[in-house]
Coordinates of C-alpha atoms in Angstrom, one line a residue:
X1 CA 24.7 196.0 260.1
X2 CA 21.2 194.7 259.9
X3 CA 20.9 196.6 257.0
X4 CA 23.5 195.3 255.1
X5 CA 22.4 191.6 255.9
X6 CA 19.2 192.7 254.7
X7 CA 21.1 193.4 251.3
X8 CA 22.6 190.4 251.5
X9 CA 19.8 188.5 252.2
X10 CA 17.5 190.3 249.4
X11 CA 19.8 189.1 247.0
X12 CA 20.5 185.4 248.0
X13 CA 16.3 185.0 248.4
X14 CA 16.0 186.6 244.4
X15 CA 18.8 184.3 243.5
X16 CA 17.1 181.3 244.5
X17 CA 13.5 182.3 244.4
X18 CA 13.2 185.0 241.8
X19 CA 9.8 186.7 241.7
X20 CA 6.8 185.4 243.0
X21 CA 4.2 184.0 241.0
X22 CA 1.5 185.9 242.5
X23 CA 0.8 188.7 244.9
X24 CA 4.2 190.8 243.6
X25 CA 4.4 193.6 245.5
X26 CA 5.4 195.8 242.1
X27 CA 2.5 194.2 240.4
X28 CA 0.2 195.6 243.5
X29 CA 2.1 199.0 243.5
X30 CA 1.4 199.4 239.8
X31 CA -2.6 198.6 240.6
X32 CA -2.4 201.1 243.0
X33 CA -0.7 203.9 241.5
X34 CA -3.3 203.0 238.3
X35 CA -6.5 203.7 240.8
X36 CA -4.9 207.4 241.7
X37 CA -3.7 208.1 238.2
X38 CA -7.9 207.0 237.1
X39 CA -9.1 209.4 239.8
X40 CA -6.8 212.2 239.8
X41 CA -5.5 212.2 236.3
X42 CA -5.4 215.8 234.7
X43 CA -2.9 216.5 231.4
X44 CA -0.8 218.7 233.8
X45 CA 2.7 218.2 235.6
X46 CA 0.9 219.0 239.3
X47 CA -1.4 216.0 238.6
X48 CA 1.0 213.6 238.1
X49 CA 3.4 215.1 240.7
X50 CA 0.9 214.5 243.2
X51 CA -0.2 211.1 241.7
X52 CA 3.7 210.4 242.1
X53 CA 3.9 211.9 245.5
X54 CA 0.8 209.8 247.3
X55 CA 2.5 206.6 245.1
X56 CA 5.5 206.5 246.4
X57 CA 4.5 207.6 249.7
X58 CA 1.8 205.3 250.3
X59 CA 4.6 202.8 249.4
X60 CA 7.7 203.9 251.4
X61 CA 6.1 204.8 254.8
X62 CA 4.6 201.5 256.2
X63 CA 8.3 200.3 255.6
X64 CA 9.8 203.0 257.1
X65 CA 7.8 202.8 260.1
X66 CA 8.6 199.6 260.6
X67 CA 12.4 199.7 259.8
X68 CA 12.5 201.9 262.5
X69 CA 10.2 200.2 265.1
X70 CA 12.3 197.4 264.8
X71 CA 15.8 199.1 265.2
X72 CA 16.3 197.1 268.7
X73 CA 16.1 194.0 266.9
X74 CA 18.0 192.9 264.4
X75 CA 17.2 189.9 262.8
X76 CA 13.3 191.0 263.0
X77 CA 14.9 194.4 261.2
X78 CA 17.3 192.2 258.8
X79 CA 15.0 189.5 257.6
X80 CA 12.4 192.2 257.0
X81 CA 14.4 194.3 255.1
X82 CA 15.9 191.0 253.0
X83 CA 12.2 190.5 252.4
X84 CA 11.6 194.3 251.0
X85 CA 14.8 194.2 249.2
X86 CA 13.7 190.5 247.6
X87 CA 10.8 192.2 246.4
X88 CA 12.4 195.2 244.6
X89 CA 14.6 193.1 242.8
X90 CA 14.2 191.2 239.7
X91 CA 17.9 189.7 238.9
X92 CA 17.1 185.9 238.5
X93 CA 14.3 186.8 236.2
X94 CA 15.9 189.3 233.8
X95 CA 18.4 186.5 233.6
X96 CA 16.3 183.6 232.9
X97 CA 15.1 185.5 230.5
X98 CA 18.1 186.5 228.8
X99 CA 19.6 183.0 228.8
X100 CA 15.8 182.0 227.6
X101 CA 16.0 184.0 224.7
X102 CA 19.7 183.0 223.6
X103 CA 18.4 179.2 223.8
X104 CA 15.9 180.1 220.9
X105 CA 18.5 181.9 218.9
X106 CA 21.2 179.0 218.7
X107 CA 18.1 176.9 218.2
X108 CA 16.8 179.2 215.2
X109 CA 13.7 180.0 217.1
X110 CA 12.9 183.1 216.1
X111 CA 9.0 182.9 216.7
X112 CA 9.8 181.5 220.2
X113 CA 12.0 184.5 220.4
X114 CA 10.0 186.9 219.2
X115 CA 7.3 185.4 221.6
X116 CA 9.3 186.0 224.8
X117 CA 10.7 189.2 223.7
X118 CA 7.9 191.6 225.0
X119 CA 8.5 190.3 228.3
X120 CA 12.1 192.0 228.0
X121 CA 11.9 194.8 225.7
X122 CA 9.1 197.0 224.5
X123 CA 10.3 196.8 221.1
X124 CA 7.7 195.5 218.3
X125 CA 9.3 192.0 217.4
X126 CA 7.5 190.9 214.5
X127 CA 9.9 192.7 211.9
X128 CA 13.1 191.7 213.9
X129 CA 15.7 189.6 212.8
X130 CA 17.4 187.2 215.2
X131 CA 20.4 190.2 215.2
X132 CA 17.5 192.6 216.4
X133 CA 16.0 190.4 218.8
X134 CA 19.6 190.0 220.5
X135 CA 20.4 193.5 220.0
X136 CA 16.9 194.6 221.6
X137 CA 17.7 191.9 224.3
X138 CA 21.3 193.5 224.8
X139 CA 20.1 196.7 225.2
X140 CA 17.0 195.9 227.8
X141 CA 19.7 193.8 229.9
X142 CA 22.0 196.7 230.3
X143 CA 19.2 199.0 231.1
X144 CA 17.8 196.8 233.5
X145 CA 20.8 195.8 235.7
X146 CA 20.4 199.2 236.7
X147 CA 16.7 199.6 237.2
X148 CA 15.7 196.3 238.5
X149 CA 19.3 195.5 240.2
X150 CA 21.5 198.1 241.2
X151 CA 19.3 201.3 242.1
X152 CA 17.5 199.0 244.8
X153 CA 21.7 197.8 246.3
X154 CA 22.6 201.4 246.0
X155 CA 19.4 203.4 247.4
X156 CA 18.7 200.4 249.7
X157 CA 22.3 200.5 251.3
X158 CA 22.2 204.6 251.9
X159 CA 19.0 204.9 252.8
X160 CA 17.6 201.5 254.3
X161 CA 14.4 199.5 252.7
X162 CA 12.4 202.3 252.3
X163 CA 15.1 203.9 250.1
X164 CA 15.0 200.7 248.4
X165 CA 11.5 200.9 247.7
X166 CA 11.2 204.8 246.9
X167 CA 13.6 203.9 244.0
X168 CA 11.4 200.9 243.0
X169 CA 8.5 203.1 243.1
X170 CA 9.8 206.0 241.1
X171 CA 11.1 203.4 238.4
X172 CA 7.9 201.9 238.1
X173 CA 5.7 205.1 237.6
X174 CA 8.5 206.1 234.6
X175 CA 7.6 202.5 233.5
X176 CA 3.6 203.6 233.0
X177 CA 3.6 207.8 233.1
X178 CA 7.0 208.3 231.2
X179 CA 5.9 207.7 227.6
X180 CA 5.9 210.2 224.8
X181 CA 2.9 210.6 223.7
X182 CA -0.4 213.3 224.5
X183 CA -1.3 211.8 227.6
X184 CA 1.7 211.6 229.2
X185 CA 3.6 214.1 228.0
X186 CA 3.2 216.6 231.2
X187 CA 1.8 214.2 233.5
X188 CA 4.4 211.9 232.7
X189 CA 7.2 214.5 233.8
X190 CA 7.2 214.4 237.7
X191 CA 7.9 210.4 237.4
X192 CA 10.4 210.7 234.7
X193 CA 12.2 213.0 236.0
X194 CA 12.1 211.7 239.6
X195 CA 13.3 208.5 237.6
X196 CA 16.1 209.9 236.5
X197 CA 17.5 211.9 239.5
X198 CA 17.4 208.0 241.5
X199 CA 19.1 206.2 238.5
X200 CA 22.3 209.0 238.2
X201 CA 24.3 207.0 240.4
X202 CA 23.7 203.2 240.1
X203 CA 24.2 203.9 236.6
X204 CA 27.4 205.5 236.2
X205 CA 28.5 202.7 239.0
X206 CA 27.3 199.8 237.4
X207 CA 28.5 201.4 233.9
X208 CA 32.2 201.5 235.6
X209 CA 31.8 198.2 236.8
X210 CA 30.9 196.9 234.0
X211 CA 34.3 198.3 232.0
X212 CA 36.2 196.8 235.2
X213 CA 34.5 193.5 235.0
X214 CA 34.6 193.0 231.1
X215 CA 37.4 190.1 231.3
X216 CA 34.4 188.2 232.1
X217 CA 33.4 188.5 228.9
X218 CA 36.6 187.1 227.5
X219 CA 36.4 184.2 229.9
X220 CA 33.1 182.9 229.1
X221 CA 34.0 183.1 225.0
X222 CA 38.0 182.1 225.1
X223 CA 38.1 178.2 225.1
X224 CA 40.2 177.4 222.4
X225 CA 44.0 176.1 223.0
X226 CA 47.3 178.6 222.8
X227 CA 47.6 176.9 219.1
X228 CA 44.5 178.6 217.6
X229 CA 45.4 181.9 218.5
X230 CA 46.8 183.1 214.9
X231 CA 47.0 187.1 215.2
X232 CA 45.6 190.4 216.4
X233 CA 43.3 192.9 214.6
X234 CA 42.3 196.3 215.2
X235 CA 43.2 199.6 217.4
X236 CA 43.7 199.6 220.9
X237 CA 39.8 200.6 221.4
X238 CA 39.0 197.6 219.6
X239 CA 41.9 195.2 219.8
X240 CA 40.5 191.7 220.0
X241 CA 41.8 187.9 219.0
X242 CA 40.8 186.0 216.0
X243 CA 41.0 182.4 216.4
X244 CA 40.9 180.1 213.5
X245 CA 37.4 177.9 212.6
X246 CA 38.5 175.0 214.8
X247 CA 36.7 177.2 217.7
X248 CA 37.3 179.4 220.8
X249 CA 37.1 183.3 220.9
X250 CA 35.3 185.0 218.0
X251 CA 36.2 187.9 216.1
X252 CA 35.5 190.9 217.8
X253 CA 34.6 189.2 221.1
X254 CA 34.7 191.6 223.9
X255 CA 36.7 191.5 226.7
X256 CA 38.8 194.5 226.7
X257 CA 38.4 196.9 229.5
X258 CA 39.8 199.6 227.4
X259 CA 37.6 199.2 224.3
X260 CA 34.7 199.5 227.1
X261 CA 36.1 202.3 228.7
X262 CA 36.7 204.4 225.4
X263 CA 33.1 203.0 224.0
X264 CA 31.8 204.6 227.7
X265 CA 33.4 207.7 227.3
X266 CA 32.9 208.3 223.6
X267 CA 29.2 206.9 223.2
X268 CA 27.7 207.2 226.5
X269 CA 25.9 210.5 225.6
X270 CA 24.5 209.0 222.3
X271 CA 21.0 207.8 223.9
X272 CA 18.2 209.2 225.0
X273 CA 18.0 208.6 228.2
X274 CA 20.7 210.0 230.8
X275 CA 21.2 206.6 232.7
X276 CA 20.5 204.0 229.7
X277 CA 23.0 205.6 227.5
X278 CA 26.2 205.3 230.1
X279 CA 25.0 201.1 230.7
X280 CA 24.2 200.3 227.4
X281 CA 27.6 202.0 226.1
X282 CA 29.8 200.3 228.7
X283 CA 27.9 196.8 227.8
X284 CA 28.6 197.8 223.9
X285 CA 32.2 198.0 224.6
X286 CA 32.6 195.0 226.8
X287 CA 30.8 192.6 224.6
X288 CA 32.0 194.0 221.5
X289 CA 28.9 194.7 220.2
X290 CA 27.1 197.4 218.1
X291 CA 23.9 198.6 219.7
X292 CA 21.9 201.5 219.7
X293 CA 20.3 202.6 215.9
X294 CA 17.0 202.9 214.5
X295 CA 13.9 201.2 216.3
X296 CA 10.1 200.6 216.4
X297 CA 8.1 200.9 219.8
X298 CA 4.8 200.0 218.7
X299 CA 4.4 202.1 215.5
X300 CA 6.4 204.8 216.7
X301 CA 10.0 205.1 214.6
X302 CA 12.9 206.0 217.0
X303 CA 15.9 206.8 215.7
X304 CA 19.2 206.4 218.8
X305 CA 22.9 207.3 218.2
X306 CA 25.1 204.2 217.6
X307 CA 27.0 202.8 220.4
X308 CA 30.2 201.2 219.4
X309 CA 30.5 201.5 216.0
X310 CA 33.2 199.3 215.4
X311 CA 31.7 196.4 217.2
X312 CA 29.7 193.3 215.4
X313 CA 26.2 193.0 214.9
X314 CA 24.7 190.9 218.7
X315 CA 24.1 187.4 218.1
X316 CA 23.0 184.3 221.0
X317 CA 26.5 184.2 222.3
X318 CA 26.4 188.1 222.9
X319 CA 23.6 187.7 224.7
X320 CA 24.7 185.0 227.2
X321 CA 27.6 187.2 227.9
X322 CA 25.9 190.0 228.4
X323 CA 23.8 188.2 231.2
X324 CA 27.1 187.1 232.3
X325 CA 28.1 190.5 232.7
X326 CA 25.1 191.7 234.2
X327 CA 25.4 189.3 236.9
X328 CA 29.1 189.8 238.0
X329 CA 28.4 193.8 237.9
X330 CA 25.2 193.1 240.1
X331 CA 27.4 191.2 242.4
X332 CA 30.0 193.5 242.9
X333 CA 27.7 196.3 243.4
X334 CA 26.5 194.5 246.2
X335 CA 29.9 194.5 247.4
X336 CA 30.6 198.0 246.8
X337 CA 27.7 199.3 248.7
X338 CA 28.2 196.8 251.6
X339 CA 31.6 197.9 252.1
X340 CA 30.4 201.9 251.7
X341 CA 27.6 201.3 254.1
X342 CA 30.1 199.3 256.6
X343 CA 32.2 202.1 256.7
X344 CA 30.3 204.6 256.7
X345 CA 28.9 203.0 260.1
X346 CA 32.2 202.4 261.4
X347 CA 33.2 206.2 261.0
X348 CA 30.0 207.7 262.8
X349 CA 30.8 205.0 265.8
X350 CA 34.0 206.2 265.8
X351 CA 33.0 209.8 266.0
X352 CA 30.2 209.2 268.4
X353 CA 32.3 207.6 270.9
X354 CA 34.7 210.9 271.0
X355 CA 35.4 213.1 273.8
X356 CA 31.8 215.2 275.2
X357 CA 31.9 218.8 276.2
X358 CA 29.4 220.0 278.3
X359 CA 25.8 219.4 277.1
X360 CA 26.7 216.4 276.1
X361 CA 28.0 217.1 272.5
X362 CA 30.7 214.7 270.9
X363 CA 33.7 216.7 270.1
X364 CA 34.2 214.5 266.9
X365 CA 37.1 215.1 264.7
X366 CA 38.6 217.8 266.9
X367 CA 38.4 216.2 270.2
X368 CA 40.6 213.7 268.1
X369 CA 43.0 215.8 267.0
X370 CA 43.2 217.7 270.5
X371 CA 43.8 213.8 272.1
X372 CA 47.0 213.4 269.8
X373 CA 47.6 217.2 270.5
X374 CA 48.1 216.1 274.2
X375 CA 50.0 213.2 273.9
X376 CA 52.9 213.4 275.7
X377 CA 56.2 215.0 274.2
X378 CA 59.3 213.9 273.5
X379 CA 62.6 215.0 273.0
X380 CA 63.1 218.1 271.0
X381 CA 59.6 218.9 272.1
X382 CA 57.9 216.9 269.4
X383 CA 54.7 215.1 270.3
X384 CA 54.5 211.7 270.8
X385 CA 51.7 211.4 268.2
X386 CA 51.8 212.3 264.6
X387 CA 55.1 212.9 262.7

C-alpha cells in the first residue's frame, strides 16, 4: 500500500509543483555520471558498462536502503517514496511546454518557437517550419510520456522507488552515452541498450492506452453543433468528420481508436528506436497526424519511416491534443499499475495466510484446493464446494 500512495503522491506533487528550479536530482545524477564517464572513459562497451553499472548503482542503493528501513512505517515509507517518484517525473513540464509551444504557433511565433524547441526536441530548429516545429514537438511528446512518465509508474509500482529510479537512471545515461557518433558508439551501448530493455513495457502500455484513449482527441477538437456535420470521408483506418468553415472538428482530426490501432500495428516498426516507434505511431493515429520523415540533429541528416501516411501535416491544435493525450494516458497508467500492484499484494496475502505444514511453509494454492477438497459432501457424494 505505501507504495502505491507513494505513486499517487509522486504524481499529484509533479502536477502541482513540476520540477524544481534547482538542486534536481536528474540534473545531479547527470553531474555525477559525467565525473565517472571523465575518469573512466575508454572507447570500449566494458567502460561504459561499468560507468553505467556504478551510475545507477550509486543512484538506486541509498533509496533502496531506505525504502526498506522504513518498511514498519508507512507514511515515513509513502511520503518518501512520493518524494523519489516526484523527482523522476517530469509530466507538468513536458506539458507546459507543449502547450508553450502551441501558444506561439497560433500566435505566428515561429522565433519564440524555434527558441523553446531545444528544450523539447533535439532537432535543429532554425530550418523548420511551423509544420516541423509541431511535428518535432509531436513526436518528443509521445516519446516522452514514456520516458519521463510512464517507465517511472510502471518500474516504480513493480519494483518500489528504487525501481523507479534505476529506470530514471538508465534513461538518462541513453540521454548523454546513446548517440551515434565515434565516441559513443561502443561506450554508448551498455546504456542504450539497458535503456531499451526498461522502456519495452511502459511503451507498448502507454502505446495501447493511447489507441484506447484517442476519443479524447475528438473531444477536445468537436465543438461545433449537429448542423455542421455535412458528411464522412475516408476508410475505416482513417474515417474522420468534415465540418463546414463555420467551425468545430477539422478534417482529418483524430479520434478514432481504430485508425490508431491500425496506424500502431502497421507503422509501429517504422522508427528507429524499439520504444519511440510503438508511441509515436499510436499518437500518429490518434491525432490524425503524419509524423515520422526526414530530419536534422545538429548536422547530421536522418532519414525515419513515415508514420501514418494518410494523416495531415501537425499544426498548433495537433499539438494541444497531443498533450491532451499524453496526460489522460499518463493518468490511466497510474491507474493501471495501482490496480496491478494492489492485486498483486492482495494475492500474496492471500497465499500467505494459507494452511502451514510442518516447518512452517504456507501450503498456498494447494492447501486451497485441499480446504474445498474437504468440505463436507452432499448428496450424491458431491462436495459441498466447487461445481
Amino acid at each position: 500500500m505505501s507504495v502505491a500512495l507513494g505513486l499517487v503522491g509522486g504524481v499529484a506533487v509533479d502536477r502541482a509543483l513540476g520540477d524544481p528550479e534547482r538542486g534536481h536530482p536528474v540534473a545531479a545524477f547527470g553531474a555525477s555520471a559525467g565525473a565517472l564517464e571523465a575518469r573512466l572513459y575508454a572507447p570500449r562497451i566494458e567502460a561504459g558498462a561499468l560507468v553505467a553499472a556504478l551510475s545507477i548503482a550509486g543512484a538506486a542503493l541509498p533509496v533502496l536502503v531506505a525504502d526498506r528501513r522504513l518498511a514498519g512505517a508507512s507514511i515515513a515509507r509513502a511520503a518518501t517514496g512520493a518524494a523519489v517518484v516526484w523527482s523522476c517525473l517530469g509530466g507538468r513540464s513536458l506539458w507546459a511546454i507543449g502547450d508553450q509551444l502551441a501558444g506561439h504557433l497560433e500566435r505566428g511565433d515561429l522565433e519564440a518557437a524555434r527558441r523553446l524547441l531545444p528544450s523539447l526536441a533535439g532537432r535543429d530548429p532554425s530550418q523548420l517550419d511551423a509544420s516541423g516545429i509541431a511535428r518535432a514537438a509531436t513526436e518528443s511528446i509521445a516519446e516522452n510520456t514514456a520516458d519521463a512518465i510512464l517507465g517511472t509508474l510502471v518500474w516504480g509500482a513493480a519494483l518500489g522507488p528504487a525501481g523507479a529510479v534505476v529506470h530514471r537512471a538508465a534513461n538518462t545515461l541513453d540521454a548523454m552515452h546513446g548517440h551515434r557518433s565515434p565516441r559513443y558508439a561502443r561506450f554508448g551501448t551498455p546504456a542504450a541498450r539497458l535503456d531499451d530493455a526498461l522502456g519495452f513495457l511502459p511503451a507498448r502500455l502507454g502505446a495501447w492506452l493511447a489507441v484506447l484513449l484517442a476519443p479524447v482527441v475528438d473531444a477536445s477538437t468537436n465543438s461545433a453543433s449537429p448542423g455542421d456535420l455535412t458528411t464522412f470521408v475516408g476508410t475505416p483506418s482513417t474515417t474522420n468528420t468534415v465540418r463546414t468553415q463555420t467551425g468545430g472538428r477539422r478534417a482529418g482530426a483524430g479520434g478514432s481508436r481504430w485508425a490508431a490501432a491500425r496506424v500502431l500495428w502497421r507503422d509501429g516498426r517504422n522508427h528507429p528506436s524499439p520504444n519511440a516507434g510503438p508511441m509515436e505511431a499510436a499518437f500518429a493515429g490518434a491525432l490524425g497526424v503524419r509524423l515520422g520523415g526526414p530530419l536534422m540533429y545538429g548536422d547530421r541528416p536522418e532519414v525515419r519511416g513515415t508514420l501514418n501516411a494518410d494523416g495531415r501535416d501537425p499544426d498548433a491544435q495537433g499539438l494541444r491534443d497531443a498533450v491532451r493525450l499524453s496526460r489522460a494516458v499518463s493518468y490511466a497508467t497510474l491507474g493501471v499499475v495501482i490496480a496491478a500492484r494492489l492485486g498483486w499484494f492482495s494475492w500474496v496475502t492471500r497465499v500467505g495466510s494459507s494452511p502451514r505444514v510442518a516447518g512452517g511453509r504456507s501450503l498456498g494454492w494447494f492447501g486451497r484446493v485441499t480446504r474445498v477438497g474437504s468440505r463436507p459432501r452432499v448428496a450424491g457424494g458431491r462436495g459441498g464446494g466447487l461445481r
